[in-house]
Coordinates of C-alpha atoms in Angstrom, one line a residue:
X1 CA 111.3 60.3 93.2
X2 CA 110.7 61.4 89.6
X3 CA 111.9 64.4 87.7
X4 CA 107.9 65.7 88.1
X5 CA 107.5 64.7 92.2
X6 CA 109.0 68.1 93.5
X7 CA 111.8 67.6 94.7
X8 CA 115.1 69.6 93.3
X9 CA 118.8 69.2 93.1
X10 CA 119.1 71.0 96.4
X11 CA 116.9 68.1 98.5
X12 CA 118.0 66.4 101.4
X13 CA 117.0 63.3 101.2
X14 CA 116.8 60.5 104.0
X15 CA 118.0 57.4 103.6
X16 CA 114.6 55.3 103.3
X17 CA 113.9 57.7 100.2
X18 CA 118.0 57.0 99.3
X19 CA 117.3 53.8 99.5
X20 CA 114.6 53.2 97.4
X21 CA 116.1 56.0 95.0
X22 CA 119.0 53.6 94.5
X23 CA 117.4 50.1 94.7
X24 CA 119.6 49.6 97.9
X25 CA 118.9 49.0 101.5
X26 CA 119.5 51.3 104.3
X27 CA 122.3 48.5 105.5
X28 CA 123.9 49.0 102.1
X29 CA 123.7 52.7 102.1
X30 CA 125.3 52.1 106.1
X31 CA 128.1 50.0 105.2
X32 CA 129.3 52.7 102.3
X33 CA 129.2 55.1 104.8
X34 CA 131.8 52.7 106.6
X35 CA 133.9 51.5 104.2
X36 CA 133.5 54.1 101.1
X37 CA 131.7 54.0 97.8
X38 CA 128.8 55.2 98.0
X39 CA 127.2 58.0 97.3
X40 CA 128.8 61.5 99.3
X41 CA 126.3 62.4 102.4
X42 CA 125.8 65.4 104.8
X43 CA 125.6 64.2 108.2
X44 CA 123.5 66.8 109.9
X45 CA 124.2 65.3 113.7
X46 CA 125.7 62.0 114.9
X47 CA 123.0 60.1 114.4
X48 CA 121.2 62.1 111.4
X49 CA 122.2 61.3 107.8
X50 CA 120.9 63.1 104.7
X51 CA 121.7 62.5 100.9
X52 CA 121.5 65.1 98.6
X53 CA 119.7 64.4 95.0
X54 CA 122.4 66.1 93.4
X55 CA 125.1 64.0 94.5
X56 CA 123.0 61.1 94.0
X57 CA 122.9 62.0 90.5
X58 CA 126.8 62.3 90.4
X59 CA 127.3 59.1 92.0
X60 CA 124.7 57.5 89.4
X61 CA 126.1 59.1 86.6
X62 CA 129.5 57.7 87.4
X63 CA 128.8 55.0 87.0
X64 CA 126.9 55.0 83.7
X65 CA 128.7 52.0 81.6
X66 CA 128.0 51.5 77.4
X67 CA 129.2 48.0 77.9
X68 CA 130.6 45.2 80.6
X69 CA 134.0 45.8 79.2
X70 CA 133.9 49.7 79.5
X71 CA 136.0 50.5 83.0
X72 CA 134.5 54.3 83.3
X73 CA 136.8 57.2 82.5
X74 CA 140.1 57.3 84.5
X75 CA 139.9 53.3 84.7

């Protein structure tokens, strides 16, 4: 998922493509869904979960960092 493979701010994404969006595994992308932290997420039915790319951007974004001491804004 590159800026030229088609696929807009307004995608749905599953979690396989999440997943290898982020670097994470689909247990990872679970377990935020649990416990918090991770990226926000429609869930379309109870057992049907969809990211969209611009939250994942957000949620990337976020945590952009200019150095291991920098805490983020609002740290």
């Amino acid at each position: 998922m590159t800026p030229g493979d088609g696929v807009n701010n307004n995608s749905l994404l599953t979690e396989k493509q999440t997943s290898r969006l982020l670097g994470f595994s689909v247990r990872t992308l679970q377990a935020w869904r649990v416990r918090g932290g991770g990226p926000r997420f429609v869930k379309v039915s109870a057992r049907c979960v969809r990211y969209r790319q611009s939250d994942l951007d957000r949620w990337i974004e976020e945590r952009l960092r200019t150095s291991t001491s920098d805490q983020g804004v609002g740290a």
